[in-house]
């Protein structure tokens, strides 16, 4: 199977079986989404969703968060990973929004990446969800699943993975593909023991094929 054929098979399966996908983070406006995505780094969406209602109520706007004490913010987010660092980033993020963007979330990925706590992945997520900018964010799930399936071959970094995925996936599907691969990695192609037998992609998956070859040869 060629790389192009594998991509087309995977895309066709997702379009048929997962036509509607989106983030599992809970939010009601772009500012809340930005907070949630920053908090979700190396943390589960489930954990983030548990703490954000109280956090959003306490700090409803960039102006309020920008004036907050980091220790006060920490009390609301102490159950997530790296809470001290994230508390600092959230306050600095809000301060930059107020000082440089009039409290509004910028739409350009380059501008988003100037905000504390916002890297390439976070910028892509915000731009694609909030502003419908074609972008494909690569987190640990996307990185793992892409390599396992065989969509990427020698990508060693998220940026290399992003470049390879966006080379073969149509631009109109970049945002969807991000969610497809994340959710697949979260619930099926899990890190330690992928659920290959219940996976709809196994017929096109390089990892599954390689796992079965020794058994077929013995049989």
Short mmCIF file of C-alpha atoms in Angstrom, two decimals:
data_model
loop_
_atom_site.label_atom_id
_atom_site.label_comp_id
_atom_site.label_asym_id
_atom_site.label_seq_id
_atom_site.Cartn_x
_atom_site.Cartn_y
_atom_site.Cartn_z
CA UNK A 1 0.00 0.00 0.00
CA UNK A 2 1.40 3.37 -1.00
CA UNK A 3 1.44 6.32 1.38
CA UNK A 4 -1.23 8.07 -0.69
CA UNK A 5 -3.47 4.99 -0.60
CA UNK A 6 -3.07 4.63 3.17
CA UNK A 7 -4.02 8.27 3.72
CA UNK A 8 -7.06 7.96 1.49
CA UNK A 9 -8.27 4.79 3.25
CA UNK A 10 -7.84 6.37 6.69
CA UNK A 11 -9.56 9.61 5.66
CA UNK A 12 -12.45 7.71 4.04
CA UNK A 13 -12.96 5.66 7.21
CA UNK A 14 -12.99 8.70 9.47
CA UNK A 15 -15.32 10.66 7.19
CA UNK A 16 -17.76 7.76 7.17
CA UNK A 17 -17.53 6.79 10.83
CA UNK A 18 -16.60 10.05 12.58
CA UNK A 19 -18.24 12.78 10.46
CA UNK A 20 -18.71 15.17 13.38
CA UNK A 21 -15.82 15.68 15.77
CA UNK A 22 -14.56 18.45 18.02
CA UNK A 23 -12.69 19.23 21.21
CA UNK A 24 -13.78 17.60 24.45
CA UNK A 25 -12.77 20.66 26.44
CA UNK A 26 -15.69 22.64 27.85
CA UNK A 27 -15.79 26.37 27.12
CA UNK A 28 -18.21 29.11 26.15
CA UNK A 29 -15.94 31.72 24.55
CA UNK A 30 -12.45 31.98 22.96
CA UNK A 31 -10.84 33.21 26.20
CA UNK A 32 -12.12 30.18 28.10
CA UNK A 33 -10.92 27.85 25.35
CA UNK A 34 -7.45 29.39 25.47
CA UNK A 35 -7.30 28.86 29.24
CA UNK A 36 -8.50 25.25 28.89
CA UNK A 37 -6.01 24.40 26.16
CA UNK A 38 -3.11 25.84 28.17
CA UNK A 39 -4.20 23.80 31.18
CA UNK A 40 -4.59 20.62 29.09
CA UNK A 41 -0.86 20.40 28.34
CA UNK A 42 0.30 17.05 29.78
CA UNK A 43 -3.06 16.75 31.52
CA UNK A 44 -6.35 15.07 30.60
CA UNK A 45 -9.30 17.02 29.23
CA UNK A 46 -11.44 15.30 31.85
CA UNK A 47 -9.36 16.76 34.68
CA UNK A 48 -9.34 20.21 33.07
CA UNK A 49 -13.13 20.14 32.67
CA UNK A 50 -13.52 19.41 36.37
CA UNK A 51 -11.70 22.53 37.50
CA UNK A 52 -12.52 25.11 34.84
CA UNK A 53 -16.12 26.00 35.88
CA UNK A 54 -14.92 27.55 39.15
CA UNK A 55 -11.86 29.04 37.45
CA UNK A 56 -13.96 30.68 34.73
CA UNK A 57 -16.35 32.09 37.32
CA UNK A 58 -13.50 33.57 39.36
CA UNK A 59 -11.65 34.98 36.32
CA UNK A 60 -14.29 35.66 33.66
CA UNK A 61 -12.27 38.08 31.51
CA UNK A 62 -8.67 38.77 30.52
CA UNK A 63 -8.83 41.98 32.55
CA UNK A 64 -9.72 40.16 35.76
CA UNK A 65 -7.14 37.41 35.22
CA UNK A 66 -4.41 39.92 34.32
CA UNK A 67 -4.84 41.59 37.70
CA UNK A 68 -4.91 38.32 39.63
CA UNK A 69 -2.30 36.99 42.01
CA UNK A 70 -0.60 33.84 40.74
CA UNK A 71 -1.08 32.12 44.10
CA UNK A 72 -4.80 32.84 43.91
CA UNK A 73 -5.01 31.27 40.45
CA UNK A 74 -2.98 28.29 41.68
CA UNK A 75 -5.68 27.44 44.25
CA UNK A 76 -8.15 26.83 41.41
CA UNK A 77 -5.83 24.72 39.26
CA UNK A 78 -3.67 22.85 41.77
CA UNK A 79 -5.03 19.45 40.73
CA UNK A 80 -3.73 19.74 37.15
CA UNK A 81 -0.18 18.94 36.10
CA UNK A 82 2.46 21.63 36.76
CA UNK A 83 -0.01 24.00 38.47
CA UNK A 84 2.57 26.58 39.61
CA UNK A 85 3.95 27.05 36.10
CA UNK A 86 0.49 27.13 34.57
CA UNK A 87 -0.74 29.70 37.08
CA UNK A 88 2.12 31.98 36.05
CA UNK A 89 1.43 31.41 32.36
CA UNK A 90 -2.27 32.13 32.71
CA UNK A 91 -1.69 35.46 34.45
CA UNK A 92 1.02 36.46 31.95
CA UNK A 93 -1.18 35.34 29.06
CA UNK A 94 -3.99 37.62 30.26
CA UNK A 95 -1.58 40.51 30.77
CA UNK A 96 -0.30 40.20 27.21
CA UNK A 97 -3.86 40.03 25.88
CA UNK A 98 -4.70 43.25 27.72
CA UNK A 99 -1.48 45.11 26.90
CA UNK A 100 -1.05 44.09 23.27
CA UNK A 101 -4.38 42.82 21.93
CA UNK A 102 -7.01 44.90 23.77
CA UNK A 103 -8.17 41.78 25.61
CA UNK A 104 -9.03 39.91 22.41
CA UNK A 105 -7.69 36.56 21.21
CA UNK A 106 -5.71 37.09 17.97
CA UNK A 107 -6.57 34.92 14.97
CA UNK A 108 -3.13 34.66 13.34
CA UNK A 109 -1.05 31.68 14.45
CA UNK A 110 2.14 33.77 14.59
CA UNK A 111 0.43 36.30 16.86
CA UNK A 112 -0.99 33.58 19.07
CA UNK A 113 2.47 32.12 19.55
CA UNK A 114 3.66 35.41 21.06
CA UNK A 115 1.35 34.82 24.01
CA UNK A 116 2.87 33.13 27.11
CA UNK A 117 1.86 29.48 27.34
CA UNK A 118 0.96 29.26 23.65
CA UNK A 119 3.14 27.11 21.43
CA UNK A 120 2.56 25.76 17.93
CA UNK A 121 0.05 23.15 19.04
CA UNK A 122 -2.04 25.50 21.17
CA UNK A 123 -1.97 28.19 18.50
CA UNK A 124 -3.18 25.72 15.88
CA UNK A 125 -6.00 24.55 18.15
CA UNK A 126 -7.23 28.07 18.90
CA UNK A 127 -6.94 29.26 15.30
CA UNK A 128 -8.78 26.25 13.90
CA UNK A 129 -11.59 26.04 16.47
CA UNK A 130 -12.25 29.74 17.06
CA UNK A 131 -11.46 31.23 13.66
CA UNK A 132 -11.81 28.24 11.30
CA UNK A 133 -8.21 28.69 10.18
CA UNK A 134 -6.97 25.48 8.49
CA UNK A 135 -4.50 24.07 11.01
CA UNK A 136 -3.49 20.63 12.25
CA UNK A 137 -2.23 20.61 15.82
CA UNK A 138 0.05 17.73 16.81
CA UNK A 139 -0.05 16.57 20.42
CA UNK A 140 1.21 13.28 21.88
CA UNK A 141 -1.87 11.38 20.63
CA UNK A 142 -1.58 12.68 17.07
CA UNK A 143 2.17 12.04 17.07
CA UNK A 144 1.75 8.44 18.31
CA UNK A 145 -1.21 7.47 16.15
CA UNK A 146 0.26 8.95 12.97
CA UNK A 147 3.45 6.93 13.42
CA UNK A 148 1.65 3.73 14.38
CA UNK A 149 -0.73 3.77 11.46
CA UNK A 150 2.06 4.64 9.05
CA UNK A 151 0.84 8.09 8.05
CA UNK A 152 4.26 9.34 9.06
CA UNK A 153 7.44 7.33 8.75
CA UNK A 154 10.48 9.09 10.16
CA UNK A 155 9.00 12.12 11.89
CA UNK A 156 10.85 12.73 15.14
CA UNK A 157 9.15 15.94 16.26
CA UNK A 158 5.59 17.32 16.32
CA UNK A 159 6.55 19.90 13.68
CA UNK A 160 7.88 17.22 11.33
CA UNK A 161 4.69 15.24 11.89
CA UNK A 162 2.55 18.30 11.18
CA UNK A 163 4.39 18.97 7.92
CA UNK A 164 3.98 15.39 6.75
CA UNK A 165 0.30 15.16 7.69
CA UNK A 166 -0.58 18.46 6.04
CA UNK A 167 1.25 17.36 2.91
CA UNK A 168 -1.15 14.47 2.33
CA UNK A 169 -4.37 15.49 4.10
CA UNK A 170 -6.54 17.98 2.18
CA UNK A 171 -6.45 21.45 3.72
CA UNK A 172 -10.22 21.45 4.24
CA UNK A 173 -9.81 18.48 6.60
CA UNK A 174 -6.84 19.63 8.69
CA UNK A 175 -8.92 20.70 11.68
CA UNK A 176 -11.05 17.56 11.57
CA UNK A 177 -8.01 15.34 11.18
CA UNK A 178 -6.54 16.83 14.35
CA UNK A 179 -9.61 15.76 16.31
CA UNK A 180 -9.91 12.41 14.52
CA UNK A 181 -6.38 11.40 15.48
CA UNK A 182 -6.58 12.77 19.03
CA UNK A 183 -9.80 10.92 19.85
CA UNK A 184 -8.58 7.75 18.17
CA UNK A 185 -5.44 7.89 20.29
CA UNK A 186 -7.38 8.65 23.44
CA UNK A 187 -9.90 5.82 23.19
CA UNK A 188 -8.65 3.17 20.73
CA UNK A 189 -4.98 3.51 19.78
CA UNK A 190 -3.96 4.03 23.39
CA UNK A 191 -0.31 4.30 24.37
CA UNK A 192 0.47 1.09 26.25
CA UNK A 193 -1.93 -1.44 24.80
CA UNK A 194 -3.71 -0.34 21.63
CA UNK A 195 -7.15 -1.88 21.13
CA UNK A 196 -6.35 -3.23 17.68
CA UNK A 197 -9.14 -5.80 17.50
CA UNK A 198 -11.83 -3.14 17.84
CA UNK A 199 -10.08 -0.62 15.60
CA UNK A 200 -11.72 0.20 12.28
CA UNK A 201 -8.37 1.22 10.81
CA UNK A 202 -6.50 -2.04 11.34
CA UNK A 203 -6.76 -3.03 7.67
CA UNK A 204 -4.71 0.05 6.78
CA UNK A 205 -2.48 0.16 9.86
CA UNK A 206 1.24 -0.49 9.56
CA UNK A 207 1.56 -1.33 13.26
CA UNK A 208 -1.24 -3.94 13.14
CA UNK A 209 0.20 -5.51 9.99
CA UNK A 210 3.67 -5.74 11.51
CA UNK A 211 2.27 -7.30 14.70
CA UNK A 212 0.42 -9.98 12.73
CA UNK A 213 3.19 -10.94 10.31
CA UNK A 214 5.09 -13.23 12.73
CA UNK A 215 1.84 -15.04 13.59
CA UNK A 216 0.92 -15.49 9.92
CA UNK A 217 4.38 -16.78 9.11
CA UNK A 218 4.17 -19.34 11.94
CA UNK A 219 0.67 -20.35 10.85
#
